Every structure is written in C-alpha cells, then in structure tokens.
Amino acid sequence: MKCRHCGKELQHEFIDLYNSPPSNSYLTKAQLNEPETMYPLKLYVCEHCFLVQIDEYKKSSDIFNSEYAYFSSYSSSWLEHAKKYVGMITEKLNLSKDSFAIEIASNDGYLLQYFKEKNIPCLGIEPTASTAKAAREKGIEVLEKFFGSSTAKALKQADLIIGNNVLAHVPDINDFVAGLKIALKPGGTITMEFPHLLNLINLNQFDTIYHEHFSYLSLIAVQKIFSSQGLKIYDVEELSTHGGSLRIYAAHDENAKDSVDCVIKKEIVAGLGTIEGYRGFEEKVQKVKWDFIDFLLKAKKEEKKIAAYGAAAKGNTFLNYCGVKADIIDFVVDASPHKQGKYLPLSHIPIVSEDVLKQEKPDYVIILPWNLCEEITKQLSYVKAWGAQFVTAVPEVKKYE
C-alpha cells in the first residue's frame, strides 16, 4: 500500500483491529441469515508525511450510498455546535445576503439551516440520497455528488467552504483539497473540523477507527496536504467535539497565527513528528478490550441485564473488536428511526426505541458514543429510579453512580 498523500510505500503498522464489516452497514432481520462481508481494519503511518491511514478496502461510493443511515440532526449537542459556529463565522467573516457558503458533506441540513435562517445563500454537497432528501425538505439546495476537483470546477466560487468530519472520509485526499482551492473565492476562507489524532492516541479512542475514515489526522499531516495544493492554514482551534477535534482555517494566502504553531508544538512534543511516537498504541488498546470483557463477564455471572445506548459507528468498531454479541448485550437504544428495527453488523444486537429501555429496565446502560456522554446521561437520567448505572469503556471502563 502507498501513502494516499505522498505516494511513498507504507511500511509501519499503527494498529490492527482485525477484520470487521463496515460500521454503518446495519442489517435487516432478513439479512441476519446471510453472509456478512468483512474487511481488514488495519492502519499504517507514513514515515515521510506522518499521515495515518487505512486502505480503501470498501469503495467510498459503496459506503455512502442510498441506504446510509447517519443523520446529524438527531444529536441536540451537535445541532447546538452547528448553530454556534454559524453565528461565530457569520460575524468573523462579515457574511451577508451577498455572500455564498458551501458545505461539503452537508448531511441532512443540520448546519446550513442556520445560514438559511440568516438569509445567507448556501449550497450543500452531499452524496447520500437519504440525507440529501432530508436537507431539501428543510428548503436547502443540495448537489447530490461526491466532492473533488472535477465537481469544484462546475461550482460558483464561495466566500466560505465548510467541511465538518469529512476530510477523514475521502480516499483521494489530495484531489479533495485541490477541489477546495478551485471552489474558494479569492479572499475566501475554508474551515474544516476533524477528530484530532493526538486525542485518539492519548485517550485510547480506537473505536473511532472504521472503514469510513480513510485518514486519521494530525495538524502536521494536514498542513503538508494543504500546502501541497497551494492552500495555507492560517488559524486553528481546539474543540471538545467528537472526543477532541481541530477546526482549521485555510485560505489562498494568509499569515499564520500563533495557534497553528501551538498545536504543532504539542504534536511534536507527543512524538507525532517521528515514527517512534506511533508505537505502543496497540498494547494500550488491548488493555481496554480485556477490561471491558472482564466487566461484562462479571455482570453476566451476577445475572445483570445489560443494554447499550447509541447505535453509532464507533460502537460497532468497539463491540466487534471485543467480540461482543447479542447474548451479552440485549439491545441498543437509538433515537434515529432510520436505525430502529435493524441490527448492528456482526454482533447482531437489535436496535430499538427508547420505550424498550423503559420496559426492560436493564441494570447497566453502556454509552457507546462516549463523546455524547453528558447529553445522554441527562436524557436518560430516569434509569436511576430503578437502580441502573451508566457505563463507558473509552478511554477506560467507568461506571457512573
């Protein structure tokens, strides 16, 4: 395998989570008796540009298809994050009815709806038909395509281009960033948010590894990629979203701010500028696995009823790596009707509505999207009435009284 940025041969393994089905390939009841296709979930790190990456075992067009079941608007905290961003960036860039904003991977219109409220012209670019349809129902114009240089050439240039949690999802990251430059108006700004590799390593966030994420990004690597396409990162913010993310600001030509150097220095100190800094992660991940399995076995021996909350992609990676099946976790609750009635891939745990949680009254509720722990524990605080405990497993097994 060759590096998707610099083209050099990849020789250093970062972590191997073994074979797994695509994390968002939820199953119908009829599919439970059919074979499941699994792909290697092994990451490499490039010793030349330090991009951590997985091979494109399953094509991006097959993952982001008409059956894609992730809808952004079912997280209240994510909606609040999007609303705050729109208010901030509108003021920062002096956006108005004469401006034009593009969001790449606009999903169900979770963010662009707030630009629409401000009468700022905007366009969503979204390849999945299900989420694009939901955005159009909000009155948002959507171009149903994958983004890259060829798509960018047909677009009106934008004052602002937004990409939240999409940079890691593109197999041809060079062509994607080249498209950003083409679509950006002179004097315009690009903002991209993505989970920070530094947090993945420091906080054992291995469950954020799945086939949709082709790259795992440090600022060191992203700066190299953007620079190679004639774009300059001139500012960066550290965010709490998704367990710790970066928001970069890029333009055709701007002066870098101190915040860029600050994050780069953090990564250098952590060892992300040398190949040695990427060693030892797999051993830390294995400890999380064994501790979680130990917790489950003890609970089952005590005849405790175990449920989970959040049929998230990270949960599928975690459960499948740990070898957990439906005989240990009875069901997983999810707020999205697009997932309810289906089953998690490989583990075959049924996905149900919140009503089932109230009926079954489990002893433990494992929160799989740990990044939404505060939101979920508040939403489900009533489970304490029957003595249930919340549990998270990343970065370590933790019970909440």
PDB file of N, CA and C in Angstrom, residues 29-86:
ATOM      1  N   LYS A  29     -33.747  -7.791   9.558  1.00  0.00           N
ATOM      2  CA  LYS A  29     -33.923  -9.118  10.150  1.00  0.00           C
ATOM      3  C   LYS A  29     -33.653 -10.210   9.126  1.00  0.00           C
ATOM      4  N   ALA A  30     -34.074  -9.990   7.883  1.00  0.00           N
ATOM      5  CA  ALA A  30     -33.867 -10.991   6.826  1.00  0.00           C
ATOM      6  C   ALA A  30     -32.385 -11.208   6.551  1.00  0.00           C
ATOM      7  N   GLN A  31     -31.564 -10.164   6.746  1.00  0.00           N
ATOM      8  CA  GLN A  31     -30.131 -10.261   6.448  1.00  0.00           C
ATOM      9  C   GLN A  31     -29.336 -11.003   7.519  1.00  0.00           C
ATOM     10  N   LEU A  32     -29.959 -11.264   8.666  1.00  0.00           N
ATOM     11  CA  LEU A  32     -29.237 -11.934   9.745  1.00  0.00           C
ATOM     12  C   LEU A  32     -28.789 -13.340   9.349  1.00  0.00           C
ATOM     13  N   ASN A  33     -29.484 -13.956   8.412  1.00  0.00           N
ATOM     14  CA  ASN A  33     -29.126 -15.309   7.965  1.00  0.00           C
ATOM     15  C   ASN A  33     -28.241 -15.319   6.724  1.00  0.00           C
ATOM     16  N   GLU A  34     -27.821 -14.124   6.306  1.00  0.00           N
ATOM     17  CA  GLU A  34     -26.968 -14.019   5.118  1.00  0.00           C
ATOM     18  C   GLU A  34     -25.510 -13.798   5.526  1.00  0.00           C
ATOM     19  N   PRO A  35     -24.568 -14.160   4.678  1.00  0.00           N
ATOM     20  CA  PRO A  35     -23.156 -13.908   4.986  1.00  0.00           C
ATOM     21  C   PRO A  35     -22.883 -12.406   5.065  1.00  0.00           C
ATOM     22  N   GLU A  36     -21.956 -12.039   5.939  1.00  0.00           N
ATOM     23  CA  GLU A  36     -21.535 -10.641   6.048  1.00  0.00           C
ATOM     24  C   GLU A  36     -20.116 -10.503   5.498  1.00  0.00           C
ATOM     25  N   THR A  37     -19.915  -9.456   4.734  1.00  0.00           N
ATOM     26  CA  THR A  37     -18.586  -9.196   4.189  1.00  0.00           C
ATOM     27  C   THR A  37     -17.783  -8.372   5.188  1.00  0.00           C
ATOM     28  N   MET A  38     -16.573  -8.839   5.475  1.00  0.00           N
ATOM     29  CA  MET A  38     -15.694  -8.121   6.395  1.00  0.00           C
ATOM     30  C   MET A  38     -14.410  -7.708   5.675  1.00  0.00           C
ATOM     31  N   TYR A  39     -13.834  -6.628   6.149  1.00  0.00           N
ATOM     32  CA  TYR A  39     -12.628  -6.071   5.553  1.00  0.00           C
ATOM     33  C   TYR A  39     -11.584  -5.850   6.639  1.00  0.00           C
ATOM     34  N   PRO A  40     -10.310  -5.873   6.283  1.00  0.00           N
ATOM     35  CA  PRO A  40      -9.275  -5.583   7.282  1.00  0.00           C
ATOM     36  C   PRO A  40      -9.452  -4.182   7.864  1.00  0.00           C
ATOM     37  N   LEU A  41      -9.225  -4.081   9.164  1.00  0.00           N
ATOM     38  CA  LEU A  41      -9.291  -2.780   9.841  1.00  0.00           C
ATOM     39  C   LEU A  41      -7.902  -2.509  10.431  1.00  0.00           C
ATOM     40  N   LYS A  42      -6.975  -2.308   9.524  1.00  0.00           N
ATOM     41  CA  LYS A  42      -5.571  -2.132   9.884  1.00  0.00           C
ATOM     42  C   LYS A  42      -5.087  -0.774   9.399  1.00  0.00           C
ATOM     43  N   LEU A  43      -4.455  -0.028  10.302  1.00  0.00           N
ATOM     44  CA  LEU A  43      -3.937   1.300   9.971  1.00  0.00           C
ATOM     45  C   LEU A  43      -2.424   1.286   9.853  1.00  0.00           C
ATOM     46  N   TYR A  44      -1.929   2.137   8.948  1.00  0.00           N
ATOM     47  CA  TYR A  44      -0.497   2.355   8.763  1.00  0.00           C
ATOM     48  C   TYR A  44      -0.190   3.830   8.972  1.00  0.00           C
ATOM     49  N   VAL A  45       1.067   4.122   9.275  1.00  0.00           N
ATOM     50  CA  VAL A  45       1.502   5.513   9.363  1.00  0.00           C
ATOM     51  C   VAL A  45       2.653   5.710   8.380  1.00  0.00           C
ATOM     52  N   CYS A  46       2.602   6.804   7.640  1.00  0.00           N
ATOM     53  CA  CYS A  46       3.646   7.129   6.668  1.00  0.00           C
ATOM     54  C   CYS A  46       4.817   7.789   7.387  1.00  0.00           C
ATOM     55  N   GLU A  47       6.011   7.264   7.210  1.00  0.00           N
ATOM     56  CA  GLU A  47       7.180   7.818   7.876  1.00  0.00           C
ATOM     57  C   GLU A  47       7.679   9.103   7.226  1.00  0.00           C
ATOM     58  N   HIS A  48       7.097   9.480   6.081  1.00  0.00           N
ATOM     59  CA  HIS A  48       7.530  10.686   5.375  1.00  0.00           C
ATOM     60  C   HIS A  48       6.630  11.886   5.677  1.00  0.00           C
ATOM     61  N   CYS A  49       5.295  11.686   5.640  1.00  0.00           N
ATOM     62  CA  CYS A  49       4.378  12.816   5.904  1.00  0.00           C
ATOM     63  C   CYS A  49       3.547  12.613   7.169  1.00  0.00           C
ATOM     64  N   PHE A  50       3.667  11.442   7.807  1.00  0.00           N
ATOM     65  CA  PHE A  50       3.003  11.124   9.069  1.00  0.00           C
ATOM     66  C   PHE A  50       1.473  11.099   8.967  1.00  0.00           C
ATOM     67  N   LEU A  51       0.973  10.771   7.788  1.00  0.00           N
ATOM     68  CA  LEU A  51      -0.458  10.556   7.635  1.00  0.00           C
ATOM     69  C   LEU A  51      -0.782   9.128   8.058  1.00  0.00           C
ATOM     70  N   VAL A  52      -1.678   8.998   9.039  1.00  0.00           N
ATOM     71  CA  VAL A  52      -2.166   7.688   9.474  1.00  0.00           C
ATOM     72  C   VAL A  52      -3.367   7.339   8.602  1.00  0.00           C
ATOM     73  N   GLN A  53      -3.415   6.100   8.097  1.00  0.00           N
ATOM     74  CA  GLN A  53      -4.417   5.804   7.062  1.00  0.00           C
ATOM     75  C   GLN A  53      -4.732   4.320   6.953  1.00  0.00           C
ATOM     76  N   ILE A  54      -5.866   4.054   6.344  1.00  0.00           N
ATOM     77  CA  ILE A  54      -6.311   2.695   6.048  1.00  0.00           C
ATOM     78  C   ILE A  54      -6.450   2.593   4.532  1.00  0.00           C
ATOM     79  N   ASP A  55      -6.301   1.400   4.009  1.00  0.00           N
ATOM     80  CA  ASP A  55      -6.509   1.210   2.580  1.00  0.00           C
ATOM     81  C   ASP A  55      -8.003   1.312   2.266  1.00  0.00           C
ATOM     82  N   GLU A  56      -8.325   1.601   1.011  1.00  0.00           N
ATOM     83  CA  GLU A  56      -9.731   1.702   0.598  1.00  0.00           C
ATOM     84  C   GLU A  56     -10.242   0.301   0.270  1.00  0.00           C
ATOM     85  N   TYR A  57     -10.504  -0.468   1.340  1.00  0.00           N
ATOM     86  CA  TYR A  57     -10.962  -1.848   1.152  1.00  0.00           C
ATOM     87  C   TYR A  57     -12.380  -1.875   0.590  1.00  0.00           C
ATOM     88  N   LYS A  58     -13.208  -0.960   1.063  1.00  0.00           N
ATOM     89  CA  LYS A  58     -14.552  -0.823   0.510  1.00  0.00           C
ATOM     90  C   LYS A  58     -14.663   0.555  -0.108  1.00  0.00           C
ATOM     91  N   LYS A  59     -15.155   0.633  -1.321  1.00  0.00           N
ATOM     92  CA  LYS A  59     -15.208   1.893  -2.050  1.00  0.00           C
ATOM     93  C   LYS A  59     -16.081   2.920  -1.324  1.00  0.00           C
ATOM     94  N   SER A  60     -15.627   4.161  -1.365  1.00  0.00           N
ATOM     95  CA  SER A  60     -16.373   5.251  -0.741  1.00  0.00           C
ATOM     96  C   SER A  60     -17.802   5.324  -1.263  1.00  0.00           C
ATOM     97  N   SER A  61     -17.986   5.094  -2.551  1.00  0.00           N
ATOM     98  CA  SER A  61     -19.322   5.156  -3.151  1.00  0.00           C
ATOM     99  C   SER A  61     -20.230   4.050  -2.639  1.00  0.00           C
ATOM    100  N   ASP A  62     -19.641   2.931  -2.184  1.00  0.00           N
ATOM    101  CA  ASP A  62     -20.444   1.853  -1.612  1.00  0.00           C
ATOM    102  C   ASP A  62     -20.826   2.134  -0.171  1.00  0.00           C
ATOM    103  N   ILE A  63     -19.956   2.829   0.557  1.00  0.00           N
ATOM    104  CA  ILE A  63     -20.240   3.164   1.954  1.00  0.00           C
ATOM    105  C   ILE A  63     -21.298   4.261   2.039  1.00  0.00           C
ATOM    106  N   PHE A  64     -21.094   5.335   1.267  1.00  0.00           N
ATOM    107  CA  PHE A  64     -22.021   6.479   1.310  1.00  0.00           C
ATOM    108  C   PHE A  64     -23.056   6.319   0.197  1.00  0.00           C
ATOM    109  N   ASN A  65     -23.939   5.343   0.396  1.00  0.00           N
ATOM    110  CA  ASN A  65     -24.937   5.039  -0.629  1.00  0.00           C
ATOM    111  C   ASN A  65     -26.322   5.478  -0.192  1.00  0.00           C
ATOM    112  N   SER A  66     -27.340   5.052  -0.932  1.00  0.00           N
ATOM    113  CA  SER A  66     -28.716   5.489  -0.662  1.00  0.00           C
ATOM    114  C   SER A  66     -29.252   4.952   0.658  1.00  0.00           C
ATOM    115  N   GLU A  67     -28.594   3.914   1.226  1.00  0.00           N
ATOM    116  CA  GLU A  67     -29.032   3.330   2.489  1.00  0.00           C
ATOM    117  C   GLU A  67     -28.293   3.907   3.697  1.00  0.00           C
ATOM    118  N   TYR A  68     -27.460   4.896   3.465  1.00  0.00           N
ATOM    119  CA  TYR A  68     -26.662   5.477   4.554  1.00  0.00           C
ATOM    120  C   TYR A  68     -27.580   5.980   5.659  1.00  0.00           C
ATOM    121  N   ALA A  69     -27.289   5.560   6.911  1.00  0.00           N
ATOM    122  CA  ALA A  69     -28.264   5.754   7.992  1.00  0.00           C
ATOM    123  C   ALA A  69     -27.861   6.797   9.022  1.00  0.00           C
ATOM    124  N   TYR A  70     -26.740   7.518   8.804  1.00  0.00           N
ATOM    125  CA  TYR A  70     -26.337   8.511   9.792  1.00  0.00           C
ATOM    126  C   TYR A  70     -26.928   9.872   9.449  1.00  0.00           C
ATOM    127  N   PHE A  71     -27.791  10.378  10.336  1.00  0.00           N
ATOM    128  CA  PHE A  71     -28.419  11.688  10.180  1.00  0.00           C
ATOM    129  C   PHE A  71     -27.947  12.571  11.337  1.00  0.00           C
ATOM    130  N   SER A  72     -27.301  13.675  11.015  1.00  0.00           N
ATOM    131  CA  SER A  72     -26.661  14.527  12.020  1.00  0.00           C
ATOM    132  C   SER A  72     -27.633  15.168  12.991  1.00  0.00           C
ATOM    133  N   SER A  73     -28.860  15.417  12.557  1.00  0.00           N
ATOM    134  CA  SER A  73     -29.794  16.218  13.352  1.00  0.00           C
ATOM    135  C   SER A  73     -30.355  15.498  14.568  1.00  0.00           C
ATOM    136  N   TYR A  74     -30.006  14.223  14.787  1.00  0.00           N
ATOM    137  CA  TYR A  74     -30.537  13.510  15.942  1.00  0.00           C
ATOM    138  C   TYR A  74     -29.696  13.730  17.194  1.00  0.00           C
ATOM    139  N   SER A  75     -28.662  14.548  17.103  1.00  0.00           N
ATOM    140  CA  SER A  75     -27.877  14.909  18.289  1.00  0.00           C
ATOM    141  C   SER A  75     -28.110  16.385  18.603  1.00  0.00           C
ATOM    142  N   SER A  76     -28.724  16.645  19.749  1.00  0.00           N
ATOM    143  CA  SER A  76     -29.020  18.032  20.125  1.00  0.00           C
ATOM    144  C   SER A  76     -27.741  18.828  20.365  1.00  0.00           C
ATOM    145  N   SER A  77     -26.721  18.180  20.933  1.00  0.00           N
ATOM    146  CA  SER A  77     -25.471  18.897  21.189  1.00  0.00           C
ATOM    147  C   SER A  77     -24.754  19.248  19.886  1.00  0.00           C
ATOM    148  N   TRP A  78     -24.878  18.385  18.867  1.00  0.00           N
ATOM    149  CA  TRP A  78     -24.252  18.669  17.576  1.00  0.00           C
ATOM    150  C   TRP A  78     -24.988  19.808  16.870  1.00  0.00           C
ATOM    151  N   LEU A  79     -26.307  19.853  17.013  1.00  0.00           N
ATOM    152  CA  LEU A  79     -27.066  20.969  16.448  1.00  0.00           C
ATOM    153  C   LEU A  79     -26.672  22.281  17.111  1.00  0.00           C
ATOM    154  N   GLU A  80     -26.489  22.245  18.409  1.00  0.00           N
ATOM    155  CA  GLU A  80     -26.086  23.456  19.127  1.00  0.00           C
ATOM    156  C   GLU A  80     -24.686  23.895  18.687  1.00  0.00           C
ATOM    157  N   HIS A  81     -23.806  22.931  18.481  1.00  0.00           N
ATOM    158  CA  HIS A  81     -22.463  23.223  17.982  1.00  0.00           C
ATOM    159  C   HIS A  81     -22.534  23.903  16.613  1.00  0.00           C
ATOM    160  N   ALA A  82     -23.387  23.384  15.741  1.00  0.00           N
ATOM    161  CA  ALA A  82     -23.529  23.949  14.391  1.00  0.00           C
ATOM    162  C   ALA A  82     -24.098  25.365  14.444  1.00  0.00           C
ATOM    163  N   LYS A  83     -25.077  25.570  15.292  1.00  0.00           N
ATOM    164  CA  LYS A  83     -25.705  26.893  15.408  1.00  0.00           C
ATOM    165  C   LYS A  83     -24.707  27.937  15.913  1.00  0.00           C
ATOM    166  N   LYS A  84     -23.900  27.558  16.894  1.00  0.00           N
ATOM    167  CA  LYS A  84     -22.894  28.481  17.427  1.00  0.00           C
ATOM    168  C   LYS A  84     -21.847  28.801  16.368  1.00  0.00           C
ATOM    169  N   TYR A  85     -21.468  27.792  15.600  1.00  0.00           N
ATOM    170  CA  TYR A  85     -20.483  28.002  14.544  1.00  0.00           C
ATOM    171  C   TYR A  85     -20.992  29.015  13.527  1.00  0.00           C
ATOM    172  N   VAL A  86     -22.246  28.861  13.101  1.00  0.00           N
ATOM    173  CA  VAL A  86     -22.807  29.762  12.086  1.00  0.00           C
ATOM    174  C   VAL A  86     -22.827  31.196  12.599  1.00  0.00           C
TER     175      VAL A  86
END
